[in-house]
Structures are given as structure tokens and as C-alpha cells.
Coordinates of C-alpha atoms in Angstrom, one line a residue:
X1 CA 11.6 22.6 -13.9
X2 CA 11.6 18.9 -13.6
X3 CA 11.2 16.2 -16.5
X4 CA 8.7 13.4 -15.9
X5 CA 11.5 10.7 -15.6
X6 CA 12.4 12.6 -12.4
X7 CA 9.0 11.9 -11.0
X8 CA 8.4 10.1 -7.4
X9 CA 6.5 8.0 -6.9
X10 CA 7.3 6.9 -10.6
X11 CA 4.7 7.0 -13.3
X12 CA 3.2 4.3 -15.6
X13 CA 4.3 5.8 -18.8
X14 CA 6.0 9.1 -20.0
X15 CA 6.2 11.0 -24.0
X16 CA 8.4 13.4 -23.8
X17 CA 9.5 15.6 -22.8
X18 CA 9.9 17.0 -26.7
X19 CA 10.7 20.6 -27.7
X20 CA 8.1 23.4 -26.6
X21 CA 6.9 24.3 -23.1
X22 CA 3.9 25.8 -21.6
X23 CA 4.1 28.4 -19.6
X24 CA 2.3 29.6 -16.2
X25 CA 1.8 33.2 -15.7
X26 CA -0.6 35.9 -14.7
X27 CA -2.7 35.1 -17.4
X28 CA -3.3 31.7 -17.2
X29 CA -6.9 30.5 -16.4
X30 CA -8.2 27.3 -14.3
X31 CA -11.2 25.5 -15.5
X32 CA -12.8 22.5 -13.4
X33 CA -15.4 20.4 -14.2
X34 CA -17.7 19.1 -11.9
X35 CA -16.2 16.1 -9.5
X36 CA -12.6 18.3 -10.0
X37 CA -13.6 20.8 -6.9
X38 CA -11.2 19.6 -4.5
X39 CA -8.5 19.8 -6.5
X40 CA -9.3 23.3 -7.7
X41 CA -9.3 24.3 -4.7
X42 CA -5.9 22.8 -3.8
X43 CA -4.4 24.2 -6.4
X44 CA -5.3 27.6 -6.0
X45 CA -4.2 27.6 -2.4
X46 CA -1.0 25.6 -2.7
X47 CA 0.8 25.8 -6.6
X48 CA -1.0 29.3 -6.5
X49 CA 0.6 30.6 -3.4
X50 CA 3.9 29.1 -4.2
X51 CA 3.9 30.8 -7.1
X52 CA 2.0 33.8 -6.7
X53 CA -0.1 32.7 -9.8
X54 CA -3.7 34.0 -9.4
X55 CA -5.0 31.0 -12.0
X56 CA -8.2 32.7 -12.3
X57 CA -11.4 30.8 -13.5
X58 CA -11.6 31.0 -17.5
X59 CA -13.1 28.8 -19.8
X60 CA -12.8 25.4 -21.0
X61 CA -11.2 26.5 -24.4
X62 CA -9.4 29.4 -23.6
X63 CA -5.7 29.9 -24.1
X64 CA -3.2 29.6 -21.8
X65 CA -5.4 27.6 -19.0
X66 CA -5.1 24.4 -16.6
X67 CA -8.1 22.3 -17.3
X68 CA -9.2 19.6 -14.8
X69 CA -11.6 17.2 -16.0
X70 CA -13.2 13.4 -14.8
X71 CA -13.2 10.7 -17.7
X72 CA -14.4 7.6 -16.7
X73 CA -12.9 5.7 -19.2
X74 CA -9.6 5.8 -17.0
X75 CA -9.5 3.0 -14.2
X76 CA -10.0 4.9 -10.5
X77 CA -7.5 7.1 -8.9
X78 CA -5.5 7.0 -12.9
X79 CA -4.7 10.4 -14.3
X80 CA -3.6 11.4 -17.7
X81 CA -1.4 14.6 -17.7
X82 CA -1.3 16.4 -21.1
X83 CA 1.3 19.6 -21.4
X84 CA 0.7 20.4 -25.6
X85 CA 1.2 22.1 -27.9
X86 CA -2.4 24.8 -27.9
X87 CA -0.6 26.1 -24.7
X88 CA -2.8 23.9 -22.3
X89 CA -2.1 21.6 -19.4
X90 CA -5.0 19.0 -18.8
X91 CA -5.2 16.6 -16.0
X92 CA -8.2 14.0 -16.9
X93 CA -8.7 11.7 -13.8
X94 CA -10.6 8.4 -13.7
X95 CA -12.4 9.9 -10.8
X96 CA -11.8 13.0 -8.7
X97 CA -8.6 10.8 -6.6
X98 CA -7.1 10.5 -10.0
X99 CA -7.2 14.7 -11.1
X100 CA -6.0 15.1 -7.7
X101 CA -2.6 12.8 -8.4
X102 CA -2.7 14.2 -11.4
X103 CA -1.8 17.6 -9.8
X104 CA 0.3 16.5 -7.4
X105 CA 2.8 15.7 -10.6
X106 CA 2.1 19.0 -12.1
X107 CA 3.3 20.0 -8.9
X108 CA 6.5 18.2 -9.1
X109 CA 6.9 19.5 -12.7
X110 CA 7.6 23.1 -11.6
X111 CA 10.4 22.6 -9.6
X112 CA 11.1 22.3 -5.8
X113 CA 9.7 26.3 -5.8
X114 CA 6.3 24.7 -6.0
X115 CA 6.7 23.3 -3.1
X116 CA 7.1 26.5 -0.7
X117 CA 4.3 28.4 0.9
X118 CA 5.1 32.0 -1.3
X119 CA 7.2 33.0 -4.2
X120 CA 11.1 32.9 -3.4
X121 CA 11.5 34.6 -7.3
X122 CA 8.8 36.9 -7.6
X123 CA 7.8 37.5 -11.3
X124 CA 9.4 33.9 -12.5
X125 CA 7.4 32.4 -15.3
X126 CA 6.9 28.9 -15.2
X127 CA 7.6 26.6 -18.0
X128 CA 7.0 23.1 -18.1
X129 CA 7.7 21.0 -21.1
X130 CA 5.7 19.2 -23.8
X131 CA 4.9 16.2 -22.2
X132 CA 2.2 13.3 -21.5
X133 CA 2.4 11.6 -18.8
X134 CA -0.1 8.4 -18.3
X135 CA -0.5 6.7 -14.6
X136 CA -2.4 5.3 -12.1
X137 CA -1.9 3.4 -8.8
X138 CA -0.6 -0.5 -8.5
X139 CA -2.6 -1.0 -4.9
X140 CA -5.4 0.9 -3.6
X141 CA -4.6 0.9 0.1
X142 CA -1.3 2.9 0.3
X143 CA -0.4 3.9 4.0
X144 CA 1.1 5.5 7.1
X145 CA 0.4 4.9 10.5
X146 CA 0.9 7.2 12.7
X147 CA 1.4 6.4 16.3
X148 CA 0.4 9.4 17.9
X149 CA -0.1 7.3 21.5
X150 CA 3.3 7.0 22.6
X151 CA 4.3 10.4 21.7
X152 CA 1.5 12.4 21.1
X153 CA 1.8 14.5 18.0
X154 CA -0.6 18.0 17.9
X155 CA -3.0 18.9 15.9
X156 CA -0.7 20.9 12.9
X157 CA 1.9 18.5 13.1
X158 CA -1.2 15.5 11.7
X159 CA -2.3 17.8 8.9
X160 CA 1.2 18.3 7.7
X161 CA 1.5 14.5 7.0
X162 CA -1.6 14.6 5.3
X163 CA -0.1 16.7 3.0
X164 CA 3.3 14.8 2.8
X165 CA 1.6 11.5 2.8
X166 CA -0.8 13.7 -0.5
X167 CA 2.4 14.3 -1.9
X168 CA 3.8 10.8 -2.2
X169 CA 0.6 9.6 -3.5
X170 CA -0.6 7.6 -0.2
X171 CA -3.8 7.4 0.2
X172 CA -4.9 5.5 4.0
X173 CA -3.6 7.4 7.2
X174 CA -3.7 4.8 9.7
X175 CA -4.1 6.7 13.0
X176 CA -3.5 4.9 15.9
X177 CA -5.0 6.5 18.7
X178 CA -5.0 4.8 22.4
X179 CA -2.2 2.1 23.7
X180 CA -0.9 2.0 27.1
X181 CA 0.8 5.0 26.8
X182 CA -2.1 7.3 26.5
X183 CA -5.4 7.9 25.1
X184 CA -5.7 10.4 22.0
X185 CA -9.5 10.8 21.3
X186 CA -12.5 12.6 23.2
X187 CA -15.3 10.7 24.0
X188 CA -17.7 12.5 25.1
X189 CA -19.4 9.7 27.4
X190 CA -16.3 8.8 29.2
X191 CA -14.4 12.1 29.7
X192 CA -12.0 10.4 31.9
X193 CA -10.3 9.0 29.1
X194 CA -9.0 11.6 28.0
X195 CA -9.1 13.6 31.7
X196 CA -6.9 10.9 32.9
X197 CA -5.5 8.6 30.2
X198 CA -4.7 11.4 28.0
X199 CA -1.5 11.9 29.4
X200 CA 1.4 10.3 31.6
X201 CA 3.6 12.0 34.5
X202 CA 7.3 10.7 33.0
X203 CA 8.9 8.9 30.0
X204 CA 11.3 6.4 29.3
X205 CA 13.5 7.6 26.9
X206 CA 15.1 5.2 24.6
X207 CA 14.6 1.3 24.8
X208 CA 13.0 0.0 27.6
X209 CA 16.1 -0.9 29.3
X210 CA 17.6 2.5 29.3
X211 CA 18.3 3.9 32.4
X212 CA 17.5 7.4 31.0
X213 CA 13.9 8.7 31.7
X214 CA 12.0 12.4 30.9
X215 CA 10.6 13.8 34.0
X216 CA 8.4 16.2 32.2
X217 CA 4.5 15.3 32.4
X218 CA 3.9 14.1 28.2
X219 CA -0.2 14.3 27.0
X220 CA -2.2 15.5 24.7
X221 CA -5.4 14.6 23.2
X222 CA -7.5 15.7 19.8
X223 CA -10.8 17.0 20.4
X224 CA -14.2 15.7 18.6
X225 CA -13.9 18.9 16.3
X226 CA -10.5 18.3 15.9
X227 CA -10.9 14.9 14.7
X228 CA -13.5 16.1 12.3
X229 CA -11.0 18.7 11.2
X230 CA -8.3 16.1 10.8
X231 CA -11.0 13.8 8.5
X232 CA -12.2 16.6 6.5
X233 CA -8.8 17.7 5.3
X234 CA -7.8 14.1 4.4
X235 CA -10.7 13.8 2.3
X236 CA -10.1 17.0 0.4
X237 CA -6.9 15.4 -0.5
X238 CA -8.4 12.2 -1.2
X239 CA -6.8 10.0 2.1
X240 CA -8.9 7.9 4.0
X241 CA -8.6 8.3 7.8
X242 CA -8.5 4.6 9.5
X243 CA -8.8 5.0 12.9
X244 CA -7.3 2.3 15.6
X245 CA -8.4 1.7 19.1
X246 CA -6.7 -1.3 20.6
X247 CA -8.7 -4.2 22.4
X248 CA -8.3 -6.0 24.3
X249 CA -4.4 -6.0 24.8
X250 CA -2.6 -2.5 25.1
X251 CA -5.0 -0.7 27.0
X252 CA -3.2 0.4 30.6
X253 CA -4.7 3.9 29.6
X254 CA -8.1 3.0 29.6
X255 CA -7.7 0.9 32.6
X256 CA -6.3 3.8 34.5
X257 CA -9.0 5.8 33.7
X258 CA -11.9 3.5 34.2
X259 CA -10.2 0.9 36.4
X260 CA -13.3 -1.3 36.3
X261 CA -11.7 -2.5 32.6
X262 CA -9.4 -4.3 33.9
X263 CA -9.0 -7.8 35.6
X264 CA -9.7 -6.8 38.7
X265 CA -10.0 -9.9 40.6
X266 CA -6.7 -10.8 39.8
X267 CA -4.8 -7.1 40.3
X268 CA -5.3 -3.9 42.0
X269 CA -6.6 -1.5 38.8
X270 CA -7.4 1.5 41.3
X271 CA -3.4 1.6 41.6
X272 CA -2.9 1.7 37.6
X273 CA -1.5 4.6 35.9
X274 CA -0.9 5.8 32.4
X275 CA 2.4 3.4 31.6
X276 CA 5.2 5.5 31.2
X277 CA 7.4 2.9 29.6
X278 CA 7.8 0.5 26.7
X279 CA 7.0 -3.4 26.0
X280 CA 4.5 -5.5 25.8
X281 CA 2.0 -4.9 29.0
X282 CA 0.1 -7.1 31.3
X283 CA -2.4 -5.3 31.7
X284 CA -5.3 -5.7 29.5
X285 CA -9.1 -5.5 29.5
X286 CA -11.4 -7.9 31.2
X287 CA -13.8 -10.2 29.3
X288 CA -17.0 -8.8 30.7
X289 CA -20.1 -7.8 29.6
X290 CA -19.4 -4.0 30.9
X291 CA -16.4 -3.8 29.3
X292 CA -18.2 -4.5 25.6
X293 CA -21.2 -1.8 26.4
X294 CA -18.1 0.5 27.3
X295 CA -16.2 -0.3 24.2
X296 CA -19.3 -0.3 22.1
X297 CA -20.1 3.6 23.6
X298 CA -16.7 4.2 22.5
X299 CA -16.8 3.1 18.9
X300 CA -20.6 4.5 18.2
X301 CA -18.8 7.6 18.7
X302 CA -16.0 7.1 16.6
X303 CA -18.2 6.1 13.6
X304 CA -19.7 9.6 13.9
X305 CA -16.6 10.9 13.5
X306 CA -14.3 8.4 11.2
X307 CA -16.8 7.8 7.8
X308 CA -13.5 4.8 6.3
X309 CA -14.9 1.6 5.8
X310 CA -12.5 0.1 8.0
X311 CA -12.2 0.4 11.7
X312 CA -9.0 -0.7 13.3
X313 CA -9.6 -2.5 16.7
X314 CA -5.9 -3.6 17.0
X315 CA -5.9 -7.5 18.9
X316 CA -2.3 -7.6 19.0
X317 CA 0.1 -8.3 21.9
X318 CA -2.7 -9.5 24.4
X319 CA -1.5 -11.4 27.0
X320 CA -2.8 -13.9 28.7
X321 CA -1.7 -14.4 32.6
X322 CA -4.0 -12.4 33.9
X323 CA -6.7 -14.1 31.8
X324 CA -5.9 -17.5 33.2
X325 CA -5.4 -16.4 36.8
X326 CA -9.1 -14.8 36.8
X327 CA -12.2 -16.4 37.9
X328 CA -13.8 -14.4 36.1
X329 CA -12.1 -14.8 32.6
X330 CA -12.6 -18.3 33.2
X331 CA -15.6 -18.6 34.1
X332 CA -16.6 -16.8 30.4
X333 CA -14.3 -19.4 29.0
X334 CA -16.4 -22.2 30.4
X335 CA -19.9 -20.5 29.6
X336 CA -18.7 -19.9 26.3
X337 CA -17.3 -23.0 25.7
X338 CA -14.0 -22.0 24.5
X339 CA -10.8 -24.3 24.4
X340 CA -8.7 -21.1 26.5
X341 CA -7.6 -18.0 26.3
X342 CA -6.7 -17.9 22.5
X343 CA -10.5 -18.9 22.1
X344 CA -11.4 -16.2 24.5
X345 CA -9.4 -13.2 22.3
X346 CA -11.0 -14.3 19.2
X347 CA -14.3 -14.2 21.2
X348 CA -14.0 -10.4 22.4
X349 CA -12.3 -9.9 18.6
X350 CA -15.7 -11.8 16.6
X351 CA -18.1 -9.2 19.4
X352 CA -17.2 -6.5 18.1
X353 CA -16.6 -7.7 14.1
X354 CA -20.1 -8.5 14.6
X355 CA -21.0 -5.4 15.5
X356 CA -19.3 -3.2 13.3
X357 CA -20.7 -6.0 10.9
X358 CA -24.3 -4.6 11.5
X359 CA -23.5 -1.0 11.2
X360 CA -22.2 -1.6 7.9
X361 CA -18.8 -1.2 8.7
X362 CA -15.6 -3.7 7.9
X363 CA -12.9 -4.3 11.1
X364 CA -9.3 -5.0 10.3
X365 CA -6.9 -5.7 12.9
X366 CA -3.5 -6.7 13.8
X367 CA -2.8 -10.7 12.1
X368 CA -3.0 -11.9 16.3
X369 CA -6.6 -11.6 15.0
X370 CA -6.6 -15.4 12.9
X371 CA -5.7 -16.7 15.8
X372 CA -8.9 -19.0 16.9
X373 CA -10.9 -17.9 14.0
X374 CA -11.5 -14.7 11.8
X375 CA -15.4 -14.2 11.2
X376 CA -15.8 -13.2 7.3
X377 CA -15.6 -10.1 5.8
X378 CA -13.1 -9.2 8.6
X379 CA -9.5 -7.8 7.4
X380 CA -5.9 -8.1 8.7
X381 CA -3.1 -6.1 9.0
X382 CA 0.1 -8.4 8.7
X383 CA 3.1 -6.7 10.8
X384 CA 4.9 -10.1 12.4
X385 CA 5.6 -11.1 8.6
X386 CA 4.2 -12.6 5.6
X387 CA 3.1 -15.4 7.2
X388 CA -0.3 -13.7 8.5
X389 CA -0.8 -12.2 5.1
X390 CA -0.7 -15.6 3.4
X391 CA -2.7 -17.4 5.7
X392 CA -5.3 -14.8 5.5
X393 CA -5.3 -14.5 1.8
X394 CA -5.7 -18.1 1.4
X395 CA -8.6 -17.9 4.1
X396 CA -10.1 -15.7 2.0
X397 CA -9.8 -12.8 4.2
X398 CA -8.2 -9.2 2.6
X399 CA -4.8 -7.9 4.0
X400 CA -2.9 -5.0 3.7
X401 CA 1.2 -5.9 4.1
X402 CA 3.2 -4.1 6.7
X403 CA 5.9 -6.7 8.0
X404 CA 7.6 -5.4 10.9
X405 CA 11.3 -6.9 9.2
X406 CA 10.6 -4.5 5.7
X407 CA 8.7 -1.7 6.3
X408 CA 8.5 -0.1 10.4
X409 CA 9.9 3.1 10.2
X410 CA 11.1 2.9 13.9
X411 CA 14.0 0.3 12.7
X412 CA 17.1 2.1 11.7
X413 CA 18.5 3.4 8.9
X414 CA 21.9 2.3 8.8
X415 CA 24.1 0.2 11.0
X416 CA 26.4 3.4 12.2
X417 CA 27.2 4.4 15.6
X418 CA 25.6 7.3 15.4
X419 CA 22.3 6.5 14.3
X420 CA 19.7 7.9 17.0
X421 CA 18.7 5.7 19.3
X422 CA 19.1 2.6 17.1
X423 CA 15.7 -0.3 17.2
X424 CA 15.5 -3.1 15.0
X425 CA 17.7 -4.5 12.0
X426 CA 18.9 -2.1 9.2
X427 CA 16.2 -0.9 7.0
X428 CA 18.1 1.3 4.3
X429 CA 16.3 3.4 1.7
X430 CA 17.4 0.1 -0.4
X431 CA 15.9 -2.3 1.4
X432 CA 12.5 -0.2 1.4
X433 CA 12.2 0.4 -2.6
X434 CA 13.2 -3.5 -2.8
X435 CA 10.1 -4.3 -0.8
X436 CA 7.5 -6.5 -2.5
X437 CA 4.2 -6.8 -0.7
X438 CA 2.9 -9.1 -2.5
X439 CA 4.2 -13.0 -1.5
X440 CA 5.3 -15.4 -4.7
X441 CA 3.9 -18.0 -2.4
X442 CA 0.4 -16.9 -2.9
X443 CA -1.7 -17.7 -6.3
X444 CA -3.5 -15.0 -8.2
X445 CA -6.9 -15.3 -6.9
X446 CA -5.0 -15.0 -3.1
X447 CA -3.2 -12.3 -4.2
X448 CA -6.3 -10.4 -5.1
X449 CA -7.2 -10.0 -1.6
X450 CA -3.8 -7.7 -0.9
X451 CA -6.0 -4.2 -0.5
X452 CA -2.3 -3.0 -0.3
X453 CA 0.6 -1.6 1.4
X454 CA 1.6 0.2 4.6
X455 CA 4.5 2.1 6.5
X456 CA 4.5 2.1 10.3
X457 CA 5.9 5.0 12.1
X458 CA 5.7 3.7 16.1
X459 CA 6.7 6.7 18.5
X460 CA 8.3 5.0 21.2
X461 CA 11.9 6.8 20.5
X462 CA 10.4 9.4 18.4
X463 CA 10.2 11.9 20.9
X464 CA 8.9 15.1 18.7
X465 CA 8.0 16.2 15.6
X466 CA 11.7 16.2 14.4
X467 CA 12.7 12.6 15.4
X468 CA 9.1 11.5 13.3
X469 CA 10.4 13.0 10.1
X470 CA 13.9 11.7 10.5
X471 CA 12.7 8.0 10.7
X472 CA 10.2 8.6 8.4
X473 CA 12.0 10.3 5.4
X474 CA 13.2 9.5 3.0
X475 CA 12.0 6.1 3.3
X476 CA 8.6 6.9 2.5
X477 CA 9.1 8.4 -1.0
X478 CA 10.7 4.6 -2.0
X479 CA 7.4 3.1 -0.2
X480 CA 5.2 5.3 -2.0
X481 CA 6.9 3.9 -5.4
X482 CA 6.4 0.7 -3.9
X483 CA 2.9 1.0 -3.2
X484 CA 2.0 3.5 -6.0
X485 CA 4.1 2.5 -9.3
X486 CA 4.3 -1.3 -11.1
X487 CA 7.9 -2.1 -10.5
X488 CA 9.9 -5.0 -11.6
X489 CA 11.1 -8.1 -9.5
X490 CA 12.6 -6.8 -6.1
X491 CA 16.2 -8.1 -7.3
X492 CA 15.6 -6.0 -10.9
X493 CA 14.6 -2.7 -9.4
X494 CA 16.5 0.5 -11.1
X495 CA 17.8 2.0 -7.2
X496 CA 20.3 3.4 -9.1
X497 CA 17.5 5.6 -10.9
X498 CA 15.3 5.9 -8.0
X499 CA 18.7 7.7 -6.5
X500 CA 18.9 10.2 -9.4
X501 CA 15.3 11.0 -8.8
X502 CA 16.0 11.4 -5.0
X503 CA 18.4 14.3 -5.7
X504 CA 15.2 16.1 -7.3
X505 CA 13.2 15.1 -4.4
X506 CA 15.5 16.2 -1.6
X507 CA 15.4 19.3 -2.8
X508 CA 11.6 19.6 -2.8
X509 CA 11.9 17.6 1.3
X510 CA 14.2 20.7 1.4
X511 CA 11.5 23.4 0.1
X512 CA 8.8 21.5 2.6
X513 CA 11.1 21.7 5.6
X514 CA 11.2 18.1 6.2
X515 CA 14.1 16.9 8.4
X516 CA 15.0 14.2 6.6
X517 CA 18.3 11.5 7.2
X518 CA 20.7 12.8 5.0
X519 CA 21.9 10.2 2.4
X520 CA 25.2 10.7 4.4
X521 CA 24.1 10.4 8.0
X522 CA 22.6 12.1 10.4
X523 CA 23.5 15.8 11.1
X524 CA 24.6 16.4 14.4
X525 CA 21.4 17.6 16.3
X526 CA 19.6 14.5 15.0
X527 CA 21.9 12.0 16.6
X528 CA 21.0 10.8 20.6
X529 CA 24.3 9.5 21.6
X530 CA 24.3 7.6 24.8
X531 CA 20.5 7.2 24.5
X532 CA 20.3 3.0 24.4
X533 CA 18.5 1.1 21.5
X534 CA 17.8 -2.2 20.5
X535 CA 20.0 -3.1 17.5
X536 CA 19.2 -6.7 15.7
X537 CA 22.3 -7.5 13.8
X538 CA 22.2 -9.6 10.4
X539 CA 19.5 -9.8 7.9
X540 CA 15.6 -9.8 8.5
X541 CA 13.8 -13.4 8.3
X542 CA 11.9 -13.6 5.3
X543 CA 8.5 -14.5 7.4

């Protein structure tokens, strides 16, 4: 049994909890009212199973039930949790998002048991205490990315980060799909991408400049059902799918597969294969008019598939050589009338704006994308810093915040020797819940256009399912509070309190089988000693 001040991510306001309980048996009834179905259903299949409570329908009135009900007069995605007095717990949502957070902190409530897939205590009654609880999201883009193209993470493996992600209260799952590494989607019309650029023959393991590689073959791809699968689930839990195919830089992949991409009057793409290491790669897509009707193939199947209003088109990390030593590329550049190369990125960028544009669909991409221009209505992810989140705010544009310095999961946890394969500076669970996405630079109509907040979990040393949940956890439960809760001033944030919490929520990591870092360091299978990193020592810049 857990009190509402032991909540994560942390709620707007608690009463309570005062003397009394309600208890959760055999005999207790669920009652949803229309718009509530999803989370029903969820609770049924997940508190129910965990429990072994059979919360059978029964009325609105009726004693001892769980009532789920929408009341617009709540802002969207808020909840008000009631556990009183007539023996009733109520979740009122301002919309179905809202009952569905609402449960998820029921869930907390009953203890890390609630968490498991079937009843460790058989017959235990659950009792949670008088309470209200009153809360509702700060942002409403709260995310993960998952890079599943470096290492390729199966099918199971993405639906059990939906529900962790539904857990924490995040609501966008960023899924980044094709890079040089390999290509993660079928398209039906180009089967080789997924034939061929689906998967690579070896890996480097560690940082690019480690002399250790992994001889074993590494692919994978999802399947158009599977992708539907994938989007289906996150909707019943109220997550958005973003989906992210990179142009025109990180696409070796695609090139390999379809070597007419590529640049090739200025290199040999028949010799291309899937890249097999790390970096930044030459190797990016040619300026023609074949390589938008393929790319436009590509992404009129992916809006079948991916319904988000936002489509992720990358535009980071493109460079530019083999651009300036084509005659092609600059031959575009001339009929175009473009200044160089910048002015030819932003061009193959604005194409296909445009053209999600008309189909009624928003693009985002990586902040290299204000770089000669950003057409309106376009959005920006800033990873380099604040610096492309407060240019594009003040350009008008929207922006979700996800420096690289605060908030990429890949960096390590703590400046030990024995931290696995050690990238970046030091990003301890501190430094995350001290986050603030926000800028003081920017005024409050700017600030209006921060959709949000993400996390970014980039595979490169995260070799399996394992090494994802060790850089990922526990650092996400202090960005969900981040993204989720109204905290104070970075410097006056209780992390002292948000520790207490933490011992709650380990144990309900525990209870999920998450393999988190232990607040002590890492156990002794999750280290990779001799496996070379790339540490940055001191503190991160501020932009």
C-alpha cells in the first residue's frame, strides 16, 4: 500500500491520506462510462491479473465499485482520483488520456504487487486509503526515443516500453527507425530496404575507436502489421507513435539497398554496405528528383501506418563533401538558386515539409533543420542545446527540448570506473530531475511554443534489451516528473524527496523486471570492462 506523497511522477495536489480505506476484493464492481473503454479494459487485464480481482461490471451506484468517468470541466489528460468514504474509488478524467493517468496512480496505490503479471499473495485484500488526489500534466509532449536502428530491438521488447513509458506518464514514443546502421520498417514498394538494409554483417562494439568488434550478423526489421500492432497498443494506452526516417544525412542503409540514392557521381554506391560502425557518415542521399518520388513512396506508406500529427524526417548530421564535389548536387544548387549546400539541405528539408504540409500532416526534425530557413508550421527537435529551441521559439516555430548535455540516456550515469562502456559527461539521476526544459531566456508568448520534453535512448553501446534498461532507468522516472509534474526552480527541487519516493518505485522496477542501475552501481553483469567509451570530463555547457 502506498500513500499519494510516494507517487512518481508527482501529483498536483494530495488530501490525505486520512483514517479509513477502501478495500478491493472479489466483490468489487467496475463501471465505465462511455470515452473510459480503454482504460477498462486495461484495468481488467493488468490491476486485475496482478491481483486476481475479477472487477466485474456493476453499476454506477453500487457499493464497493471502481467508477471511471470523463468530466470535461477538467483541462485534458487531468484526472481527479477520489478513494471515500461510501467505499468507492472514482477516477474522473478531463478526457479519456486523463481516466487513464488516473489509473496508472491507482495502480501505484496498491503496492509494487500491482505491478506483477499474477498474484504473489493469493486471497490478499487490497486496501487503499482515504484519499484525493488532483493532477494533470505540465507539458503535453512527454517522450522517449527509442533508437531501434543501431541495435534493433524486437517486436515484445517495443511494447514493453509502451507500457513502462504508460507507467511514468509519457505520452510521445519517438521511434527512430532507419540510420546508417540499418533500416527498421517494411515498405512494401521497395522490399530491398528491408531485404538488404535491414540488417549488417558485424558490429563495432563500444566507441568508434574501439578495437573490439561483434562478428555475429545484427538485423531485424518490424513488419507493416507489426507496426500497426505497435500503434494500436500505444493508443490504447494513450501514447502517440512519432515515427522518424532520416533525410537526407544518415542514410548508408538505404543507399546500400538502392545505391541509385546516393551521390553517385562522386563515389562508388554499388560498393556500399549496411555501416557496421559509429559516427557521423559521409554518405548521404543525392539531391535528385528520383530520390524525392522514392522518399515520397516511402512516407505515403508510413502515413498509412503512423496516424501522429508529426512526422519525424530527422536533417541532422548531413554532410556536405560529397555535395560540393558532385556535378550533380551542384548543378541543383545553381538551378535552384541557392547560396550552397546549407541552402541545398533546407531545400530537400522544405520538399518534403511541403508535402506532408498538403496531406495534412506537421514535420519536426532535428534543430540542423533552421539552418537556411524553416517553412511555417514546421517543428524542431532541439538535441545540440537550448540554443535551437530558443531560436525556434522566437521564430515562431514549436519545439520539444531534448539537449544532448541534460537529457541522452546513452551519457553515463556516474563518473566510476566501472560504469559500462562510458559516452558523454555525467548525467546522474540528479542532474535529470534538475532538468528544466523550458529556457529563462525566452518570454512567455516563446515559451508557449515548447510542445514539451523528451529522453533519448541512442543504441549505439546498448547492445540488447538489458543494456536499454540500464541506461534508461531510473532516469526516466525523474524525466517523467520533469515532464509530467509543475516543479519548482531547478536549484529548489526537493531530490531529497524524489529519493524517498524512489525507494517505493524500485521496488515496483523490481516487480516489472526492469534492470535498472542500482543507486549504488552497477551489478556485476551490467558492467563491460575493457569495452572503450567516450568520457567528457567536467560539467555540460549550458547551450
Amino acid at each position: 500500500m502506498t500513500s499519494g506523497n510516494e507517487i512518481i511522477p508527482a501529483p498536483r495536489a494530495v488530501e490525505g491520506p486520512t483514517r479509513g480505506a477502501v478495500v478491493l476484493d472479489d466483490s468489487t464492481t467496475l463501471w465505465a462510462a462511455p470515452g473510459t473503454e480503454a482504460t477498462e479494459r486495461w484495468l481488467r487485464a493488468t490491476l486485475g491479473a496482478a491481483h486476481g480481482l475479477p472487477l466485474r461490471p456493476g453499476t454506477e451506484d453500487a457499493r464497493d465499485r471502481v467508477r471511471l468517468l470523463v468530466d470535461d470541466t477538467l483541462e485534458p489528460e487531468a484526472y481527479r482520483l477520489s478513494v471515500g468514504a461510501d467505499r468507492c474509488v472514482e477516477i474522473r478524467g478531463g478526457d479519456p488520456a486523463g481516466v487513464f493517468w488516473g489509473a496508472q496512480t491507482l495502480r501505484q496505490l496498491l503496492g509494487p504487487e500491482a505491478f506483477r503479471r499474477a498474484p504473489v499473495r493469493p486471497g490478499t485484500r487490497c486496501s487503499i486509503p482515504h484519499q484525493v488526489i488532483e493532477d494533470g500534466p505540465r507539458f503535453r509532449w512527454r517522450g522517449l526515443l527509442l533508437d531501434v536502428a543501431r541495435h534493433f530491438m524486437p517486436k515484445e521488447g517495443v511494447l514493453r516500453y509502451l507500457d513502462l513509458m504508460a507507467a511514468h506518464k509519457l505520452n510521445v514514443l519517438h521511434f527512430h527507425l532507419t540510420d546508417d546502421q540499418g533500416w527498421r520498417i517494411e515498405i512494401e514498394r521497395h522490399p530491398r530496404l528491408t531485404e538488404v538494409g535491414s540488417w549488417r554483417s558485424r558490429t563495432k562494439f563500444g566507441h568508434r575507436a574501439s578495437p573490439l568488434w561483434d562478428d555475429r550478423p545484427h538485423g531485424g526489421f518490424y513488419t507493416q502489421d507489426d507496426i500497426r500492432e505497435i500503434v494500436a497498443y500505444a493508443a490504447e494506452r494513450h501514447i502517440t507513435v512519432v515515427p522518424e526516417i532520416d533525410v537526407p544525412g544518415h542514410s548508408q542503409a538505404a543507399i546500400a539497398a538502392y545505391p541509385e540514392l546516393g551521390n553517385t557521381d562522386v563515389v562508388d554506391t554499388r560498393a556500399l554496405s549496411v555501416w557496421d560502425t559509429w559516427g557521423i557518415n559521409p554518405n548521404v542521399l543525392a539531391p535528385t528528383d528520383n530520390t524525392l518520388r522514392f522518399y515520397e513512396e516511402v512516407f505515403e506508406e508510413v502515413l498509412t501506418l503512423f496516424p501522429s500529427e508529426f512526422i519525424h524526417v530527422g536533417g541532422d548530421e548531413c554532410p556536405k563533401e560529397q555535395w560540393r564535389g558532385s556535378p550533380t548536387a551542384q548543378a541543383r544548387i545553381e538551378e535552384l538558386g541557392l547560396a550552397d549546400e546549407d541552402g541545398l539541405q533546407a531545400w530537400f528539408i522544405g520538399h518534403f515539409d511541403t508535402w506532408l504540409a498538403a496531406r495534412g500532416r506537421r514535420l519536426i526534425g532535428w534543430d540542423e533543420i533552421l539552418e537556411g530557413g524553416l517553412a511555417e508550421g514546421a517543428a524542431v527537435s532541439s538535441w545540440r542545446g537550448y540554443a535551437g529551441g530558443i531560436a525556434a521559439a522566437r521564430a515562431g516555430h514549436d519545439v520539444v527540448m531534448c539537449p544532448e548535455q541534460q537529457v541522452y540516456l546513452d551519457h553515463r550515469q556516474d563518473g566510476g570506473a566501472d560504469e559500462p562502456v562510458p559516452i558523454g559527461y555525467v548525467r546522474a539521476l540528479e542532474d535529470v530531475y534538475r532538468f528544466e526544459p523550458v529556457p529563462p531566456e525566452l518570454t512567455p508568448e516563446e515559451a508557449a511554443h515548447v510542445l514539451g520534453t523528451q529522453a533519448n535512448a541512442w543504441t549505439e553501446v546498448m547492445e540488447d534489451a538489458a543494456r536499454v534498461d540500464y541506461q534508461v532507468f531510473p532516469r526516466l522516472a525523474a524525466f517523467a516528473e520533469v515532464a509530467w509534474s509543475r516543479l519548482p526552480a531547478p536549484e529548489r527541487r526537493d531530490f531529497a524527496g524524489f529519493e524517498r519516493r524512489m525507494a517505493a518505485h524500485y521496488e515496483r522496477l523490481d516487480a516489472l523486471g526492469v534492470g535498472y542501475r542500482p543507486p549504488g552501481g552497477p551489478k556485476p553483469w551490467q558492467k563491460r570492462p575493457g569495452v572503450l567509451g567516450r568520457p567528457i570530463e567536467g560539467a555540460p555547457p549550458r547551450h
